[in-house]
PDB file of C-alpha atoms in Angstrom:
ATOM      1  CA  SER A  14       5.997 -13.853 -13.635  1.00 46.00           C
ATOM      2  CA  GLN A  15       6.824 -12.204 -10.323  1.00 51.00           C
ATOM      3  CA  GLN A  16      10.438 -11.150 -10.026  1.00 62.00           C
ATOM      4  CA  GLY A  17      10.390  -9.611  -6.560  1.00 69.00           C
ATOM      5  CA  GLU A  18       9.146 -11.518  -3.579  1.00 81.00           C
ATOM      6  CA  GLU A  19       8.517  -9.593  -0.418  1.00 85.00           C
ATOM      7  CA  ASP A  20       8.927 -11.083   3.021  1.00 86.00           C
ATOM      8  CA  PRO A  21       7.022 -11.188   5.298  1.00 92.00           C
ATOM      9  CA  GLN A  22       3.636 -11.119   3.566  1.00 92.00           C
ATOM     10  CA  ALA A  23       2.138  -9.405   6.594  1.00 95.00           C
ATOM     11  CA  LEU A  24       3.582  -7.483   9.531  1.00 96.00           C
ATOM     12  CA  SER A  25       1.855  -6.077  12.600  1.00 97.00           C
ATOM     13  CA  ILE A  26       3.657  -3.722  14.945  1.00 97.00           C
ATOM     14  CA  GLN A  27       3.007  -1.005  17.505  1.00 97.00           C
ATOM     15  CA  GLU A  28       3.520   2.709  16.888  1.00 97.00           C
ATOM     16  CA  GLY A  29       7.050   3.740  17.518  1.00 97.00           C
ATOM     17  CA  GLU A  30       8.538   0.383  16.550  1.00 97.00           C
ATOM     18  CA  ASN A  31      10.630  -0.173  13.469  1.00 98.00           C
ATOM     19  CA  ALA A  32       9.342  -2.181  10.511  1.00 97.00           C
ATOM     20  CA  THR A  33      11.590  -4.134   8.196  1.00 97.00           C
ATOM     21  CA  MET A  34      10.503  -5.625   4.925  1.00 96.00           C
ATOM     22  CA  ASN A  35      12.644  -7.679   2.574  1.00 96.00           C
ATOM     23  CA  CYS A  36      12.553  -8.230  -1.140  1.00 95.00           C
ATOM     24  CA  SER A  37      14.314 -10.901  -3.134  1.00 95.00           C
ATOM     25  CA  TYR A  38      14.590 -10.957  -6.913  1.00 93.00           C
ATOM     26  CA  LYS A  39      15.904 -13.303  -9.551  1.00 91.00           C
ATOM     27  CA  THR A  40      17.706 -11.510 -12.366  1.00 88.00           C
ATOM     28  CA  SER A  41      20.264  -8.716 -12.676  1.00 91.00           C
ATOM     29  CA  ILE A  42      18.688  -5.278 -12.275  1.00 91.00           C
ATOM     30  CA  ASN A  43      19.296  -1.668 -13.141  1.00 89.00           C
ATOM     31  CA  ASN A  44      17.400  -0.393 -10.128  1.00 90.00           C
ATOM     32  CA  LEU A  45      14.954  -1.379  -7.424  1.00 93.00           C
ATOM     33  CA  GLN A  46      12.101   0.763  -6.262  1.00 94.00           C
ATOM     34  CA  TRP A  47       9.768   0.639  -3.244  1.00 96.00           C
ATOM     35  CA  TYR A  48       6.178   1.740  -3.420  1.00 96.00           C
ATOM     36  CA  ARG A  49       3.369   2.112  -0.886  1.00 97.00           C
ATOM     37  CA  GLN A  50      -0.272   1.489  -1.513  1.00 95.00           C
ATOM     38  CA  ASN A  51      -3.045   2.514   0.816  1.00 93.00           C
ATOM     39  CA  SER A  52      -6.059   0.268   0.740  1.00 85.00           C
ATOM     40  CA  GLY A  53      -7.374  -0.041  -2.843  1.00 75.00           C
ATOM     41  CA  ARG A  54      -5.719   3.121  -4.099  1.00 82.00           C
ATOM     42  CA  GLY A  55      -2.860   3.962  -6.424  1.00 87.00           C
ATOM     43  CA  LEU A  56       0.746   3.314  -5.570  1.00 93.00           C
ATOM     44  CA  VAL A  57       3.046   6.037  -4.242  1.00 94.00           C
ATOM     45  CA  HIS A  58       6.745   5.940  -5.060  1.00 94.00           C
ATOM     46  CA  LEU A  59       8.917   5.893  -1.952  1.00 96.00           C
ATOM     47  CA  ILE A  60      12.508   5.443  -2.989  1.00 95.00           C
ATOM     48  CA  LEU A  61      14.652   4.221  -5.865  1.00 93.00           C
ATOM     49  CA  ILE A  62      18.038   2.607  -5.380  1.00 94.00           C
ATOM     50  CA  ARG A  63      20.360   1.934  -8.313  1.00 92.00           C
ATOM     51  CA  SER A  64      22.326  -1.251  -8.765  1.00 93.00           C
ATOM     52  CA  ASN A  65      25.599   0.526  -7.938  1.00 94.00           C
ATOM     53  CA  GLU A  66      24.217   1.859  -4.627  1.00 96.00           C
ATOM     54  CA  ARG A  67      24.186  -0.083  -1.378  1.00 97.00           C
ATOM     55  CA  GLU A  68      22.112   2.118   0.907  1.00 98.00           C
ATOM     56  CA  LYS A  69      19.818   5.037   0.622  1.00 97.00           C
ATOM     57  CA  HIS A  70      17.854   7.138   3.097  1.00 96.00           C
ATOM     58  CA  SER A  71      14.762   9.254   2.755  1.00 95.00           C
ATOM     59  CA  GLY A  72      13.262  10.631   5.969  1.00 97.00           C
ATOM     60  CA  ARG A  73      12.305   7.678   8.145  1.00 97.00           C
ATOM     61  CA  LEU A  74      13.029   5.219   5.308  1.00 98.00           C
ATOM     62  CA  ARG A  75      16.214   3.323   4.871  1.00 98.00           C
ATOM     63  CA  VAL A  76      16.707   0.996   1.883  1.00 98.00           C
ATOM     64  CA  THR A  77      19.606  -1.371   1.373  1.00 98.00           C
ATOM     65  CA  LEU A  78      20.511  -3.312  -1.745  1.00 97.00           C
ATOM     66  CA  ASP A  79      22.722  -6.393  -1.933  1.00 97.00           C
ATOM     67  CA  THR A  80      23.100  -7.304  -5.587  1.00 95.00           C
ATOM     68  CA  SER A  81      25.231 -10.351  -4.755  1.00 95.00           C
ATOM     69  CA  LYS A  82      22.348 -11.844  -2.765  1.00 95.00           C
ATOM     70  CA  LYS A  83      19.743 -10.271  -5.078  1.00 95.00           C
ATOM     71  CA  SER A  84      17.922  -8.794  -2.148  1.00 96.00           C
ATOM     72  CA  SER A  85      16.800  -5.477  -0.710  1.00 97.00           C
ATOM     73  CA  SER A  86      15.312  -4.324   2.554  1.00 97.00           C
ATOM     74  CA  LEU A  87      13.132  -1.433   3.507  1.00 98.00           C
ATOM     75  CA  LEU A  88      13.299  -0.150   7.034  1.00 98.00           C
ATOM     76  CA  ILE A  89      10.704   2.253   8.356  1.00 98.00           C
ATOM     77  CA  THR A  90      11.796   3.732  11.692  1.00 98.00           C
ATOM     78  CA  ALA A  91       9.504   5.010  14.432  1.00 97.00           C
ATOM     79  CA  SER A  92       6.378   3.725  12.625  1.00 97.00           C
ATOM     80  CA  ARG A  93       3.129   5.639  12.780  1.00 97.00           C
ATOM     81  CA  ALA A  94      -0.469   4.500  12.328  1.00 96.00           C
ATOM     82  CA  ALA A  95      -0.387   6.391   9.013  1.00 95.00           C
ATOM     83  CA  ASP A  96       2.286   3.970   7.718  1.00 97.00           C
ATOM     84  CA  THR A  97      -0.353   1.212   7.617  1.00 97.00           C
ATOM     85  CA  ALA A  98      -0.364   0.185   3.981  1.00 97.00           C
ATOM     86  CA  SER A  99       0.964  -2.401   1.540  1.00 96.00           C
ATOM     87  CA  TYR A 100       4.556  -2.048   0.427  1.00 97.00           C
ATOM     88  CA  PHE A 101       5.856  -3.325  -2.877  1.00 95.00           C
ATOM     89  CA  CYS A 102       9.266  -3.668  -4.328  1.00 95.00           C
ATOM     90  CA  ALA A 103       9.654  -3.268  -8.074  1.00 93.00           C
ATOM     91  CA  THR A 104      12.683  -4.224 -10.082  1.00 91.00           C
ATOM     92  CA  GLU A 105      13.900  -2.990 -13.429  1.00 86.00           C
ATOM     93  CA  PRO A 106      15.660  -5.960 -14.996  1.00 84.00           C
ATOM     94  CA  ASN A 107      19.000  -5.328 -16.656  1.00 81.00           C
ATOM     95  CA  GLN A 108      17.578  -6.118 -20.062  1.00 75.00           C
ATOM     96  CA  ALA A 109      16.739  -3.563 -22.677  1.00 66.00           C
ATOM     97  CA  GLY A 110      13.063  -2.846 -23.112  1.00 65.00           C
ATOM     98  CA  THR A 111      11.904  -4.582 -19.984  1.00 72.00           C
ATOM     99  CA  ALA A 112       9.194  -3.081 -17.810  1.00 81.00           C
ATOM    100  CA  LEU A 113       9.153  -2.860 -14.010  1.00 85.00           C
ATOM    101  CA  ILE A 114       8.244  -6.083 -12.272  1.00 88.00           C
ATOM    102  CA  PHE A 115       6.399  -5.846  -8.970  1.00 90.00           C
ATOM    103  CA  GLY A 116       6.360  -8.253  -6.095  1.00 90.00           C
ATOM    104  CA  LYS A 117       3.168  -9.240  -4.259  1.00 90.00           C
ATOM    105  CA  GLY A 118       3.823  -6.918  -1.389  1.00 93.00           C
ATOM    106  CA  THR A 119       4.059  -6.798   2.372  1.00 95.00           C
ATOM    107  CA  THR A 120       0.973  -5.618   4.296  1.00 95.00           C
ATOM    108  CA  LEU A 121       2.034  -3.486   7.235  1.00 97.00           C
ATOM    109  CA  SER A 122      -0.354  -2.791  10.048  1.00 97.00           C
ATOM    110  CA  VAL A 123       0.710  -0.240  12.689  1.00 97.00           C
ATOM    111  CA  SER A 124      -1.486  -0.009  15.740  1.00 96.00           C
ATOM    112  CA  SER A 125      -1.589   2.820  18.255  1.00 89.00           C
TER     113      SER A 125
ATOM    114  CA  LYS B  20       1.322  19.838 -11.109  1.00 70.00           C
ATOM    115  CA  ALA B  21      -1.797  17.743 -11.265  1.00 82.00           C
ATOM    116  CA  GLY B  22      -1.265  14.040 -10.682  1.00 93.00           C
ATOM    117  CA  VAL B  23      -2.211  11.128 -12.896  1.00 96.00           C
ATOM    118  CA  THR B  24      -5.961  10.950 -13.395  1.00 97.00           C
ATOM    119  CA  GLN B  25      -8.001   7.957 -14.374  1.00 97.00           C
ATOM    120  CA  THR B  26     -11.596   7.733 -15.458  1.00 97.00           C
ATOM    121  CA  PRO B  27     -13.944   6.280 -14.586  1.00 97.00           C
ATOM    122  CA  ARG B  28     -13.018   5.375 -11.009  1.00 96.00           C
ATOM    123  CA  TYR B  29     -15.557   2.556 -10.780  1.00 97.00           C
ATOM    124  CA  LEU B  30     -17.173   0.454 -13.489  1.00 96.00           C
ATOM    125  CA  ILE B  31     -19.557  -2.451 -13.501  1.00 98.00           C
ATOM    126  CA  LYS B  32     -19.914  -4.519 -16.695  1.00 97.00           C
ATOM    127  CA  THR B  33     -21.272  -7.905 -17.586  1.00 97.00           C
ATOM    128  CA  ARG B  34     -19.529 -10.762 -19.267  1.00 97.00           C
ATOM    129  CA  GLY B  35     -19.032 -10.347 -23.003  1.00 97.00           C
ATOM    130  CA  GLN B  36     -19.162  -6.584 -22.931  1.00 98.00           C
ATOM    131  CA  GLN B  37     -16.190  -4.377 -23.699  1.00 98.00           C
ATOM    132  CA  VAL B  38     -14.790  -1.486 -21.686  1.00 98.00           C
ATOM    133  CA  THR B  39     -12.526   1.469 -22.309  1.00 98.00           C
ATOM    134  CA  LEU B  40     -10.505   3.063 -19.473  1.00 98.00           C
ATOM    135  CA  SER B  41      -8.811   6.413 -19.744  1.00 98.00           C
ATOM    136  CA  CYS B  42      -5.607   7.807 -18.236  1.00 98.00           C
ATOM    137  CA  SER B  43      -4.208  11.318 -18.292  1.00 98.00           C
ATOM    138  CA  PRO B  44      -0.509  11.452 -17.296  1.00 96.00           C
ATOM    139  CA  ILE B  45       1.262  14.142 -15.396  1.00 95.00           C
ATOM    140  CA  SER B  46       1.980  17.100 -17.663  1.00 94.00           C
ATOM    141  CA  GLY B  47       5.269  16.555 -19.487  1.00 90.00           C
ATOM    142  CA  HIS B  48       5.354  12.793 -18.960  1.00 91.00           C
ATOM    143  CA  ARG B  49       5.489  10.904 -22.211  1.00 89.00           C
ATOM    144  CA  SER B  50       5.466   7.347 -20.915  1.00 90.00           C
ATOM    145  CA  VAL B  51       2.250   5.674 -19.754  1.00 94.00           C
ATOM    146  CA  SER B  52       2.089   2.165 -18.346  1.00 93.00           C
ATOM    147  CA  TRP B  53      -0.932   0.068 -17.396  1.00 96.00           C
ATOM    148  CA  TYR B  54      -1.121  -2.549 -14.682  1.00 95.00           C
ATOM    149  CA  GLN B  55      -3.753  -4.994 -13.537  1.00 96.00           C
ATOM    150  CA  GLN B  56      -3.988  -5.660  -9.817  1.00 94.00           C
ATOM    151  CA  THR B  57      -5.844  -8.607  -8.331  1.00 93.00           C
ATOM    152  CA  PRO B  58      -5.648 -10.256  -4.920  1.00 89.00           C
ATOM    153  CA  GLY B  59      -4.412 -13.496  -6.444  1.00 86.00           C
ATOM    154  CA  GLN B  60      -1.923 -12.327  -9.055  1.00 87.00           C
ATOM    155  CA  GLY B  61      -0.829  -9.032  -7.563  1.00 89.00           C
ATOM    156  CA  LEU B  62       0.355  -6.265  -9.853  1.00 91.00           C
ATOM    157  CA  GLN B  63       0.817  -7.401 -13.385  1.00 92.00           C
ATOM    158  CA  PHE B  64       2.189  -5.254 -16.194  1.00 92.00           C
ATOM    159  CA  LEU B  65      -0.118  -4.891 -19.192  1.00 95.00           C
ATOM    160  CA  PHE B  66       1.682  -2.533 -21.561  1.00 92.00           C
ATOM    161  CA  GLU B  67       3.647   0.675 -21.843  1.00 91.00           C
ATOM    162  CA  TYR B  68       3.305   3.469 -24.366  1.00 92.00           C
ATOM    163  CA  PHE B  69       5.858   6.136 -25.153  1.00 89.00           C
ATOM    164  CA  SER B  70       5.289   8.847 -27.757  1.00 88.00           C
ATOM    165  CA  GLU B  71       2.241   7.011 -29.106  1.00 91.00           C
ATOM    166  CA  THR B  72       4.130   3.729 -29.618  1.00 91.00           C
ATOM    167  CA  GLN B  73       3.757   0.575 -27.602  1.00 91.00           C
ATOM    168  CA  ARG B  74       7.186   0.007 -26.066  1.00 86.00           C
ATOM    169  CA  ASN B  75       6.490  -3.009 -23.934  1.00 86.00           C
ATOM    170  CA  LYS B  76       3.756  -5.546 -23.590  1.00 90.00           C
ATOM    171  CA  GLY B  77       2.982  -7.957 -20.791  1.00 91.00           C
ATOM    172  CA  ASN B  78       1.653 -11.453 -21.008  1.00 90.00           C
ATOM    173  CA  PHE B  79      -2.002 -10.743 -21.509  1.00 94.00           C
ATOM    174  CA  PRO B  80      -4.391 -12.006 -24.243  1.00 96.00           C
ATOM    175  CA  GLY B  81      -5.190  -9.922 -27.272  1.00 95.00           C
ATOM    176  CA  ARG B  82      -8.492  -8.875 -25.689  1.00 97.00           C
ATOM    177  CA  PHE B  83      -6.433  -6.288 -23.845  1.00 98.00           C
ATOM    178  CA  SER B  84      -5.286  -3.450 -26.032  1.00 97.00           C
ATOM    179  CA  GLY B  85      -4.290   0.182 -25.590  1.00 97.00           C
ATOM    180  CA  ARG B  86      -3.244   3.303 -27.348  1.00 97.00           C
ATOM    181  CA  GLN B  87      -1.701   6.653 -26.655  1.00 96.00           C
ATOM    182  CA  PHE B  88      -2.629   9.941 -28.168  1.00 96.00           C
ATOM    183  CA  SER B  89      -0.386  12.825 -29.214  1.00 94.00           C
ATOM    184  CA  ASN B  90      -1.098  14.645 -25.926  1.00 93.00           C
ATOM    185  CA  SER B  91       0.182  11.493 -24.073  1.00 93.00           C
ATOM    186  CA  ARG B  92      -3.264  10.573 -22.799  1.00 97.00           C
ATOM    187  CA  SER B  93      -3.812   6.871 -22.969  1.00 97.00           C
ATOM    188  CA  GLU B  94      -6.737   4.465 -23.182  1.00 98.00           C
ATOM    189  CA  MET B  95      -6.934   0.777 -22.620  1.00 98.00           C
ATOM    190  CA  ASN B  96      -9.650  -1.419 -23.960  1.00 98.00           C
ATOM    191  CA  VAL B  97     -10.765  -4.865 -22.859  1.00 98.00           C
ATOM    192  CA  SER B  98     -13.100  -6.704 -25.193  1.00 95.00           C
ATOM    193  CA  THR B  99     -15.283  -9.697 -24.464  1.00 96.00           C
ATOM    194  CA  LEU B 100     -15.005  -9.248 -20.715  1.00 97.00           C
ATOM    195  CA  GLU B 101     -14.603 -12.306 -18.504  1.00 97.00           C
ATOM    196  CA  LEU B 102     -15.275 -12.665 -14.776  1.00 97.00           C
ATOM    197  CA  GLY B 103     -11.516 -12.911 -14.204  1.00 96.00           C
ATOM    198  CA  ASP B 104     -11.001  -9.431 -15.616  1.00 97.00           C
ATOM    199  CA  SER B 105     -12.452  -7.976 -12.421  1.00 97.00           C
ATOM    200  CA  ALA B 106      -9.550  -5.988 -10.986  1.00 97.00           C
ATOM    201  CA  LEU B 107      -8.091  -2.636 -10.149  1.00 96.00           C
ATOM    202  CA  TYR B 108      -6.549  -1.184 -13.275  1.00 97.00           C
ATOM    203  CA  LEU B 109      -3.738   1.221 -12.557  1.00 96.00           C
ATOM    204  CA  CYS B 110      -2.132   3.682 -14.894  1.00 96.00           C
ATOM    205  CA  ALA B 111       1.298   5.180 -14.255  1.00 94.00           C
ATOM    206  CA  SER B 112       3.273   7.877 -16.014  1.00 93.00           C
ATOM    207  CA  SER B 113       6.995   8.600 -15.998  1.00 89.00           C
ATOM    208  CA  LEU B 114       9.466  11.093 -17.387  1.00 84.00           C
ATOM    209  CA  LEU B 115      12.075   8.652 -18.737  1.00 72.00           C
ATOM    210  CA  THR B 116      14.871  11.156 -18.262  1.00 57.00           C
ATOM    211  CA  SER B 117      17.366   9.128 -16.273  1.00 48.00           C
ATOM    212  CA  GLY B 118      18.573   7.104 -19.185  1.00 48.00           C
ATOM    213  CA  SER B 119      17.153   4.051 -17.560  1.00 52.00           C
ATOM    214  CA  SER B 120      14.564   2.249 -19.548  1.00 54.00           C
ATOM    215  CA  THR B 121      12.155   2.582 -16.634  1.00 58.00           C
ATOM    216  CA  ASP B 122      12.001   5.640 -14.449  1.00 74.00           C
ATOM    217  CA  THR B 123       9.999   6.383 -11.325  1.00 83.00           C
ATOM    218  CA  GLN B 124       6.326   5.618 -11.942  1.00 87.00           C
ATOM    219  CA  TYR B 125       3.652   7.988 -10.767  1.00 92.00           C
ATOM    220  CA  PHE B 126       0.398   6.130 -10.314  1.00 94.00           C
ATOM    221  CA  GLY B 127      -3.162   7.222 -10.711  1.00 96.00           C
ATOM    222  CA  PRO B 128      -5.901   6.132  -8.246  1.00 95.00           C
ATOM    223  CA  GLY B 129      -7.021   3.322 -10.479  1.00 96.00           C
ATOM    224  CA  THR B 130     -10.246   2.144 -12.061  1.00 97.00           C
ATOM    225  CA  ARG B 131     -12.077  -0.575 -10.136  1.00 96.00           C
ATOM    226  CA  LEU B 132     -13.672  -2.836 -12.764  1.00 98.00           C
ATOM    227  CA  THR B 133     -16.246  -5.401 -11.726  1.00 98.00           C
ATOM    228  CA  VAL B 134     -17.436  -7.971 -14.226  1.00 97.00           C
ATOM    229  CA  LEU B 135     -20.709  -9.716 -13.374  1.00 97.00           C
TER     230      LEU B 135
END
């Protein structure tokens, strides 16, 4: 069953604007990861945030994690057309021997 | 380092046939996971292998099976194909060095399977 649920399902913005995607999950986690997928291809790891971290930055990416609300957000600043892709959050439940669980993703479209 | 490779990239089969997909992980990675991606169900975990042992298994029927070889390369097999098995099958490898049971996954480009 899906643990992470991304919101919104789809997002269309102009180049230069910021894009914010949210992820909610159900159970306690060890870490939460964000991945990007370009149309029909493999996923690319973007960033991992551990349960004891609240915010993390990587280039134009900023991820926050609120374990009390069981939610995370991914902010992409100054979006570019090349950021057009689907973005997935994946959670590692705090339960031994459990695999990553992916959400259904947010499709981001950045137009120039 | 070379990335995760998957073969074949595209495959067309008919119902009832069986198929074997192959995945070569990044050199040094000992964990290989398989996922099925469909528009309706999204990314669903199939199974994970670590050092030739299945460590985790998702909620898929027994028609889906896998194995891992001593060089960490992995194969998955689907027997008696059904139309609903049409999907993008993704393989991912990881180092498992952080102490966490699941580390960053490095994905291959996937195998697009079409069942007619």
